Tab-separated table of C-alpha atoms in Angstrom:
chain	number	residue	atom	x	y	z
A	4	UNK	CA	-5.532	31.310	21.973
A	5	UNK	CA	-2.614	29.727	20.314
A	6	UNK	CA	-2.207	30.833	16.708
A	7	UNK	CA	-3.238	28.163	13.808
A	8	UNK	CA	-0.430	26.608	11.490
A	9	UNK	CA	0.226	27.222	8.383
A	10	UNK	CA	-1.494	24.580	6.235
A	11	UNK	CA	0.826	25.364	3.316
A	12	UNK	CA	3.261	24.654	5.107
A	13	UNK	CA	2.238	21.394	6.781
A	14	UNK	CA	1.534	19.982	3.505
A	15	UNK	CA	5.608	21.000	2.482
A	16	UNK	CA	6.978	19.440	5.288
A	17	UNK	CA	4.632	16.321	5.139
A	18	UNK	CA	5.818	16.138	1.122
A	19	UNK	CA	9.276	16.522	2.169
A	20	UNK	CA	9.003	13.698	4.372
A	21	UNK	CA	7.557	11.460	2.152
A	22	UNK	CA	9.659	11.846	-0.814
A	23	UNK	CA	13.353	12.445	1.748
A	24	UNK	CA	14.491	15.721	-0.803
A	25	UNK	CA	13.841	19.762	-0.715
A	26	UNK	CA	14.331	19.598	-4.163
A	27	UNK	CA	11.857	16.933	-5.074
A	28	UNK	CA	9.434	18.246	-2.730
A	29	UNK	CA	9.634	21.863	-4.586
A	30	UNK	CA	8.458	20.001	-7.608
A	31	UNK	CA	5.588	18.143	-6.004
A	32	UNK	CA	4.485	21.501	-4.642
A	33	UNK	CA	5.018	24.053	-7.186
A	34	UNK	CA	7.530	26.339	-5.033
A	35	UNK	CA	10.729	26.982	-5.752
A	36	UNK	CA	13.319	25.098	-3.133
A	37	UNK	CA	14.450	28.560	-1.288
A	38	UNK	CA	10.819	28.716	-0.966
A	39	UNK	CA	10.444	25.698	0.215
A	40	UNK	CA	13.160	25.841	2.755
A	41	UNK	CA	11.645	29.213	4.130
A	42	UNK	CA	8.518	27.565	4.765
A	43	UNK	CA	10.575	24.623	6.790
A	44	UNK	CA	12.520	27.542	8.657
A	45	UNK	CA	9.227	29.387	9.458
A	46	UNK	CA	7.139	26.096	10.830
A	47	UNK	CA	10.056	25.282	12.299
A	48	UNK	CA	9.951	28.460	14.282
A	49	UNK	CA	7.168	28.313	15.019
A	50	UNK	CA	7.109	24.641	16.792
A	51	UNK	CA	10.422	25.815	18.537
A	52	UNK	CA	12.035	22.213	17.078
A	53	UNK	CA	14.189	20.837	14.699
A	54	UNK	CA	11.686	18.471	12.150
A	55	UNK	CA	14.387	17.710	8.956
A	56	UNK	CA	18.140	16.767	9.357
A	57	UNK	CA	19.790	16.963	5.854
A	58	UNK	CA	22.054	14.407	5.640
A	59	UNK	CA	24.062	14.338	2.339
A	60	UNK	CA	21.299	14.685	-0.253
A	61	UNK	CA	19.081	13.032	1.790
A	62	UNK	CA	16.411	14.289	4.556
A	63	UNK	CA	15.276	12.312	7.293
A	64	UNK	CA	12.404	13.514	9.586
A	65	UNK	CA	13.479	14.008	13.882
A	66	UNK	CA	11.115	12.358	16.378
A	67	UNK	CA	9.480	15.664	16.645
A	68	UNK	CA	9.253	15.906	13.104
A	69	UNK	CA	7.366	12.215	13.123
A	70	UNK	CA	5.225	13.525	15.713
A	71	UNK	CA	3.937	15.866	13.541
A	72	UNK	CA	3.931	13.998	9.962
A	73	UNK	CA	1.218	11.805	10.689
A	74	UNK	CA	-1.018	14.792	12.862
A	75	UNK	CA	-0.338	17.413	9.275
A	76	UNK	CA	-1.506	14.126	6.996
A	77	UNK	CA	-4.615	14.364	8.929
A	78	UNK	CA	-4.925	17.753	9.387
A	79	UNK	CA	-4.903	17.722	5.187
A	80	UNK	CA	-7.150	15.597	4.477
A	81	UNK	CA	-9.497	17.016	6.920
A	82	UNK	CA	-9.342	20.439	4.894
A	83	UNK	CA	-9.433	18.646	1.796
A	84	UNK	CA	-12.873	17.230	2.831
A	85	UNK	CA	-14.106	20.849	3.825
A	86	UNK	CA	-13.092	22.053	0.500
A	87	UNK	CA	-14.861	19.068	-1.390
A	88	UNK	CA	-18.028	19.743	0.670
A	89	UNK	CA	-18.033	22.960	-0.826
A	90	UNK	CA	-17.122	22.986	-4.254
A	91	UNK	CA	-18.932	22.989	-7.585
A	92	UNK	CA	-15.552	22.095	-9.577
A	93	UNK	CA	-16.462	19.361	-12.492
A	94	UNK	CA	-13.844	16.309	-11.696
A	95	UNK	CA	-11.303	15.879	-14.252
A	96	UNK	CA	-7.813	14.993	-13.966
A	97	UNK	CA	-5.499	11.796	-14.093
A	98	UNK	CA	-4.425	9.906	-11.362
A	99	UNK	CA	-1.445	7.278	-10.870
A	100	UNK	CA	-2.133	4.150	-8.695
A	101	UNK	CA	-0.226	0.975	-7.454
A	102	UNK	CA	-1.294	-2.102	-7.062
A	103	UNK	CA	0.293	-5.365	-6.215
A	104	UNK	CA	-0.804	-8.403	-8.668
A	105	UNK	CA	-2.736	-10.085	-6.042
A	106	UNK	CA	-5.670	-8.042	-6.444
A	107	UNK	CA	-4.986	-6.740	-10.186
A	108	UNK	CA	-6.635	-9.848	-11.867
A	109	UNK	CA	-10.004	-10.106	-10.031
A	110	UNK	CA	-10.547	-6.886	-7.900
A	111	UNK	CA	-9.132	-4.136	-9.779
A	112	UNK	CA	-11.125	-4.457	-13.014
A	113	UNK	CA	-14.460	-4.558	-10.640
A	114	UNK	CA	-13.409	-1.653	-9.012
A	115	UNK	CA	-12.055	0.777	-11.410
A	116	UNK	CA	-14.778	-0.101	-13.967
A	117	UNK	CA	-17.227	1.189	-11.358
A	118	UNK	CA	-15.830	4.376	-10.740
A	119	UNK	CA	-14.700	5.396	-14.283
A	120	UNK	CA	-18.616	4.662	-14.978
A	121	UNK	CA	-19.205	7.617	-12.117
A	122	UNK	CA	-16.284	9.556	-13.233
A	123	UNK	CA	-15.873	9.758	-17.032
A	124	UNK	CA	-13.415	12.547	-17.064
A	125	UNK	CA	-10.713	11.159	-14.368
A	126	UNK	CA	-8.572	9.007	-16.285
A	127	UNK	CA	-6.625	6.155	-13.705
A	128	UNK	CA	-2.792	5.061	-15.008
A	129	UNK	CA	-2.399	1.772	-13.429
A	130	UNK	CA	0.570	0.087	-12.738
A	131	UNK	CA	1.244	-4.010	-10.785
A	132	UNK	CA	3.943	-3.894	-8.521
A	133	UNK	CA	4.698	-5.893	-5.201
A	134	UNK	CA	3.788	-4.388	-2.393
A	135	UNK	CA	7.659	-3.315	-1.292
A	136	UNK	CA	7.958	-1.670	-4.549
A	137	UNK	CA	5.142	0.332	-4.136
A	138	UNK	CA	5.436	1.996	-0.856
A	139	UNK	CA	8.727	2.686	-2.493
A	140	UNK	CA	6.999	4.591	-5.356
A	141	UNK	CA	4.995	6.497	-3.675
A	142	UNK	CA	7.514	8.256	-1.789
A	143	UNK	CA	9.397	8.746	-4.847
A	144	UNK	CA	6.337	10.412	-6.649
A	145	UNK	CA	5.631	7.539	-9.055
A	146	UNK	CA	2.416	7.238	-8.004
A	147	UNK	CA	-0.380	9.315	-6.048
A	148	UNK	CA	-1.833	6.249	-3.852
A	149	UNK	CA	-1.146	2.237	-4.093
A	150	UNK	CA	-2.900	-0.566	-2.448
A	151	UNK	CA	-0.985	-2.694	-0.747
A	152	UNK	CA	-0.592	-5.538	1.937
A	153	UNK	CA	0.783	-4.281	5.255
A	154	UNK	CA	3.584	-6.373	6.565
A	155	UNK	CA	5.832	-4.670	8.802
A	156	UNK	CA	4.784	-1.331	8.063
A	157	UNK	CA	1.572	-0.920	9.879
A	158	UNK	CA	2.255	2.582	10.517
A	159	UNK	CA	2.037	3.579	6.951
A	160	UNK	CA	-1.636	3.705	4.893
A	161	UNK	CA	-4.860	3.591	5.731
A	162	UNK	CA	-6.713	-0.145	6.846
A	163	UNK	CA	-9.308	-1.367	4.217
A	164	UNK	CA	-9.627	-5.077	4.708
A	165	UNK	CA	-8.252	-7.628	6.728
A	166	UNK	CA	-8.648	-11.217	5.098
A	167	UNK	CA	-7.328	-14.547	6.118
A	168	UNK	CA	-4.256	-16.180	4.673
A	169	UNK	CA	-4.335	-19.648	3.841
A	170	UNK	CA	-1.653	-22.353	2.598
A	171	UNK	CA	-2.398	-23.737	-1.193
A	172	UNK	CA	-2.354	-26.699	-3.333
A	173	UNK	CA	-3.417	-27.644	-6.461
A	174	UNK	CA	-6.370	-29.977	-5.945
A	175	UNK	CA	-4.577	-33.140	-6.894
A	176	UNK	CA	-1.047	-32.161	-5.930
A	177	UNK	CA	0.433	-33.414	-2.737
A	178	UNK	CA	3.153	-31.225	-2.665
A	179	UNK	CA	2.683	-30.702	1.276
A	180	UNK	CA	3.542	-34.024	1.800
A	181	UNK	CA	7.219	-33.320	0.981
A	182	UNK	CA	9.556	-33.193	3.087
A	183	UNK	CA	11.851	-30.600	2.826
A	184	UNK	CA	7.824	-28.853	2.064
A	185	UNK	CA	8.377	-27.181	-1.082
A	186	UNK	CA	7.445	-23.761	-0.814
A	187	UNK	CA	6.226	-20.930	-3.536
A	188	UNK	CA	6.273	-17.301	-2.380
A	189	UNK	CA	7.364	-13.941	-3.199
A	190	UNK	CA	10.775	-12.297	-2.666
A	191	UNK	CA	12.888	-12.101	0.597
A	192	UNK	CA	11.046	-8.847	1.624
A	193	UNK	CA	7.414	-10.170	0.657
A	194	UNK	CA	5.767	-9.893	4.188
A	195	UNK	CA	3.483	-13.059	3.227
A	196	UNK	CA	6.959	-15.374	2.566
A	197	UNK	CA	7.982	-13.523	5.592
A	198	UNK	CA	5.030	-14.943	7.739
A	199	UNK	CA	5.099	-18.302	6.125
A	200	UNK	CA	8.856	-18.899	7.033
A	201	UNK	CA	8.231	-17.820	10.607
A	202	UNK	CA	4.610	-19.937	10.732
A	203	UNK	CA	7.111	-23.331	9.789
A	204	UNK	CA	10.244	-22.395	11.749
A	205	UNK	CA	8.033	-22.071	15.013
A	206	UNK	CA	5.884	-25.595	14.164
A	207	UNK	CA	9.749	-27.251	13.205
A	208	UNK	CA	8.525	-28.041	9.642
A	209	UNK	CA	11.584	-28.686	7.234
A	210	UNK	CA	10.892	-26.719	4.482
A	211	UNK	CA	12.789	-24.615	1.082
A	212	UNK	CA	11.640	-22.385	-1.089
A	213	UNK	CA	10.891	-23.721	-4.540
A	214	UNK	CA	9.964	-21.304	-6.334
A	215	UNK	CA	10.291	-17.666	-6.190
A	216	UNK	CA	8.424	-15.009	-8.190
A	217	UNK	CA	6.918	-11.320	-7.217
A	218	UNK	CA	4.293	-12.071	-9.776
A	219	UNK	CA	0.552	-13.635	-8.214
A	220	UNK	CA	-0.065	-15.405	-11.320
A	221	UNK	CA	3.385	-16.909	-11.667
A	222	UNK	CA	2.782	-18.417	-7.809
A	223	UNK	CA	-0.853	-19.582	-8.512
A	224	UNK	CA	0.179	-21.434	-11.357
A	225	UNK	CA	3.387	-23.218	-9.552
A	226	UNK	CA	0.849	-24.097	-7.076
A	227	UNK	CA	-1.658	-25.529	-9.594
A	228	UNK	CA	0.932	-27.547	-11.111
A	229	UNK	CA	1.632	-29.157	-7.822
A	230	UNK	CA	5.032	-27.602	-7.434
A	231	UNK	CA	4.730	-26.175	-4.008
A	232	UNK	CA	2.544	-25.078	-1.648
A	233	UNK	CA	1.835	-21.377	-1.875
A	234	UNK	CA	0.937	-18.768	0.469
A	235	UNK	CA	-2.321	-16.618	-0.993
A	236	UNK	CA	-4.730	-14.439	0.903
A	237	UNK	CA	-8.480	-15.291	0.392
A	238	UNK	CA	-9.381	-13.101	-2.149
A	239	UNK	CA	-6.339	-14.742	-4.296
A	240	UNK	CA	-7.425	-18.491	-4.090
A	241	UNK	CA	-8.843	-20.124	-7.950
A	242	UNK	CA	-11.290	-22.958	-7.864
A	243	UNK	CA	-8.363	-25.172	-8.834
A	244	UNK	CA	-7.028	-25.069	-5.094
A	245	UNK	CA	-7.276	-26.199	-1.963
A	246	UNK	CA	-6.675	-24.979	1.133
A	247	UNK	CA	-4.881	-26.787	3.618
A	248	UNK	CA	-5.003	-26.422	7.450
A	249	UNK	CA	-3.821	-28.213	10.890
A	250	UNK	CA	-5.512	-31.495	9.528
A	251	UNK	CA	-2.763	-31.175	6.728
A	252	UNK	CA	0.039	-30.637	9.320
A	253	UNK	CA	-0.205	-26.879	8.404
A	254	UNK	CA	0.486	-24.206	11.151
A	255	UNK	CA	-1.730	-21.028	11.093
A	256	UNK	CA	-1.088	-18.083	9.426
A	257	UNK	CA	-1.796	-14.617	10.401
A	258	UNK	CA	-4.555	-12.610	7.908
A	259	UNK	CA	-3.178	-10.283	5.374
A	260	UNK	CA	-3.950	-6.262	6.186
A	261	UNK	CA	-4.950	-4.508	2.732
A	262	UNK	CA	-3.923	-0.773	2.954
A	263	UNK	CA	-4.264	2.316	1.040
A	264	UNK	CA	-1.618	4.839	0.998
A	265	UNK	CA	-1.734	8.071	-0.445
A	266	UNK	CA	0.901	10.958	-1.212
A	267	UNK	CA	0.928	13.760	1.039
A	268	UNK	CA	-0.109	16.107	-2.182
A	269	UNK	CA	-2.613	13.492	-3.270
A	270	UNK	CA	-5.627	15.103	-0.862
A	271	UNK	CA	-9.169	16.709	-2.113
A	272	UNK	CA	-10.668	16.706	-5.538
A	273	UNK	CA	-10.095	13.196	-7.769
A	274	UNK	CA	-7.969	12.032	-5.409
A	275	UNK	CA	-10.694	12.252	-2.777
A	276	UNK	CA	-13.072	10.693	-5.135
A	277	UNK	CA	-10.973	7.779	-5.385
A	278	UNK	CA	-10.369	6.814	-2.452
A	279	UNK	CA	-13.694	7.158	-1.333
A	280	UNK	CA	-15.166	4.738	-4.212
A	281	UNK	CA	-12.556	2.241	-3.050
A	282	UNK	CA	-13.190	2.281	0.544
A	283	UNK	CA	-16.825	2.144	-0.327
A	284	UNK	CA	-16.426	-0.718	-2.602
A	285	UNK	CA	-14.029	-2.837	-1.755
A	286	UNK	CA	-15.916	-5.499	0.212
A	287	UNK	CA	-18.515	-5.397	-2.667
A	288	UNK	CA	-16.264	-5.978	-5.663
A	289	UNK	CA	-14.690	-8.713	-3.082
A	290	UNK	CA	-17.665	-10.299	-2.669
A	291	UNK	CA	-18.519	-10.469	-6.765
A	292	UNK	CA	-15.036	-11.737	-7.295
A	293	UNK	CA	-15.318	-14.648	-5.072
């Protein structure tokens, strides 16, 4: 019978990977790095395969080494569970989350009030990023799990919700009658602007981008003005717009994939509690905030 691994250790490596640094990974752990690098050495022994290539300052995981990240995520949060089954430990603790804008105005407030209600003592630091920004965060230890809309990154996070994405006007604008079709959306990298250019280069609609802004807020209220048409998922849309589809001339659009990501240290206890309330939840407070 093959000999277990080393939890302690899969949770290192996985950390490692995550943030790309022994020496940030020490911190995020509590070890110091020769500690840290013995416990790479040992697992890595034991697997008989290279998992980390230090390159510079930077560490970058091997095919083997990706293999095994997503298998010792898993394998974590699997002992976390047992651990929370078991214990009689009073919650208490803070937690840093991410979330992008879309979801900050009418989602988040629904959400968090609920669990802070269930969970007096965990205090949640919340800060509104765009989605690119956050998976960036997380690996650098800004925050312990984000939210966020899965673009091209569906093997990161966790699938909540799926939810269609529609193309928006203001109710008396006729912005998609334009021609080249004015269009508001987040930055380059924003997966839905990514979608919508692709959605009118394949249906040969003429179109520009009018207005640019990583903020939800700024967008929806381009769109109300009757700027441009934007690009919102469902739960995004205000009674002051209307959606427009192939009657419009509009080509489809695929649905937006909400996602929850957390930290490879972020497992058992608060962090557990969490992310249960929200996968719980979430089609709930949806619902209310429609």
């Amino acid at each position: 019978m093959a000999t277990p691994l080393d939890l302690d250790q899969l949770q290192t490596f996985a950390v490692i990977a995550d943030c790309g640094s022994f020496t940030e990974a020490a911190k995020r752990v509590f070890k110091t790095q020769s500690a840290v690098s013995m416990q790479i050495k040992r697992l890595e022994e034991r697997l008989g395969t290279s998992l980390l290539v230090r390159d510079g300052r930077r560490v970058t995981v091997t095919h083997a080494g990706e293999t095994l990240y997503h298998r010792a995520r898993r394998m974590l949060q699997i002992n976390a569970d047992i651990v929370d089954i078991f214990s009689k430990e009073d919650l208490s603790g803070t937690i840093h989350i991410g979330i992008p804008d879309d979801y900050a105005v009418r989602v988040l407030p629904l959400l968090l009030s609920s669990f802070q209600r269930s969970h007096p003592k965990i205090q949640i630091d919340v800060r509104c990023q765009p989605s690119e920004e956050l998976l960036v965060g997380v690996k650098s230890g800004k925050y312990d799990m984000i939210i966020f809309t899965q673009g091209t990154s569906h093997k990161f996070g966790e699938l909540l919700r799926s939810e269609p994405m529609h193309w928006m006007v203001g109710k008396k604008s006729e912005a998609h009658l334009q021609r080249p079709l004015p269009i508001a959306c987040g930055n380059k990298d924003c997966c839905w602007r990514l979608s919508a250019e692709d959605a009118l280069t394949d249906a040969n609609i003429d179109f520009r981008i009018a207005y640019t802004s990583s903020n939800a807020t700024a967008i929806t209220s381009a769109v109300n003005a009757g700027l441009a048409v934007g690009v919102l998922c469902e739960s995004s849309i205000t009674k002051d717009m209307r959606i427009l589809g192939p009657e419009d001339g509009m080509p489809p659009l695929p649905d937006a994939d909400i996602a929850m990501l957390r930290a490879s240290n972020a497992y058992g206890g608060i962090y557990n509690a969490l992310a249960e309330h929200i996968k719980e939840s979430l089609e709930t407070v949806m619902e209310s905030a429609a």
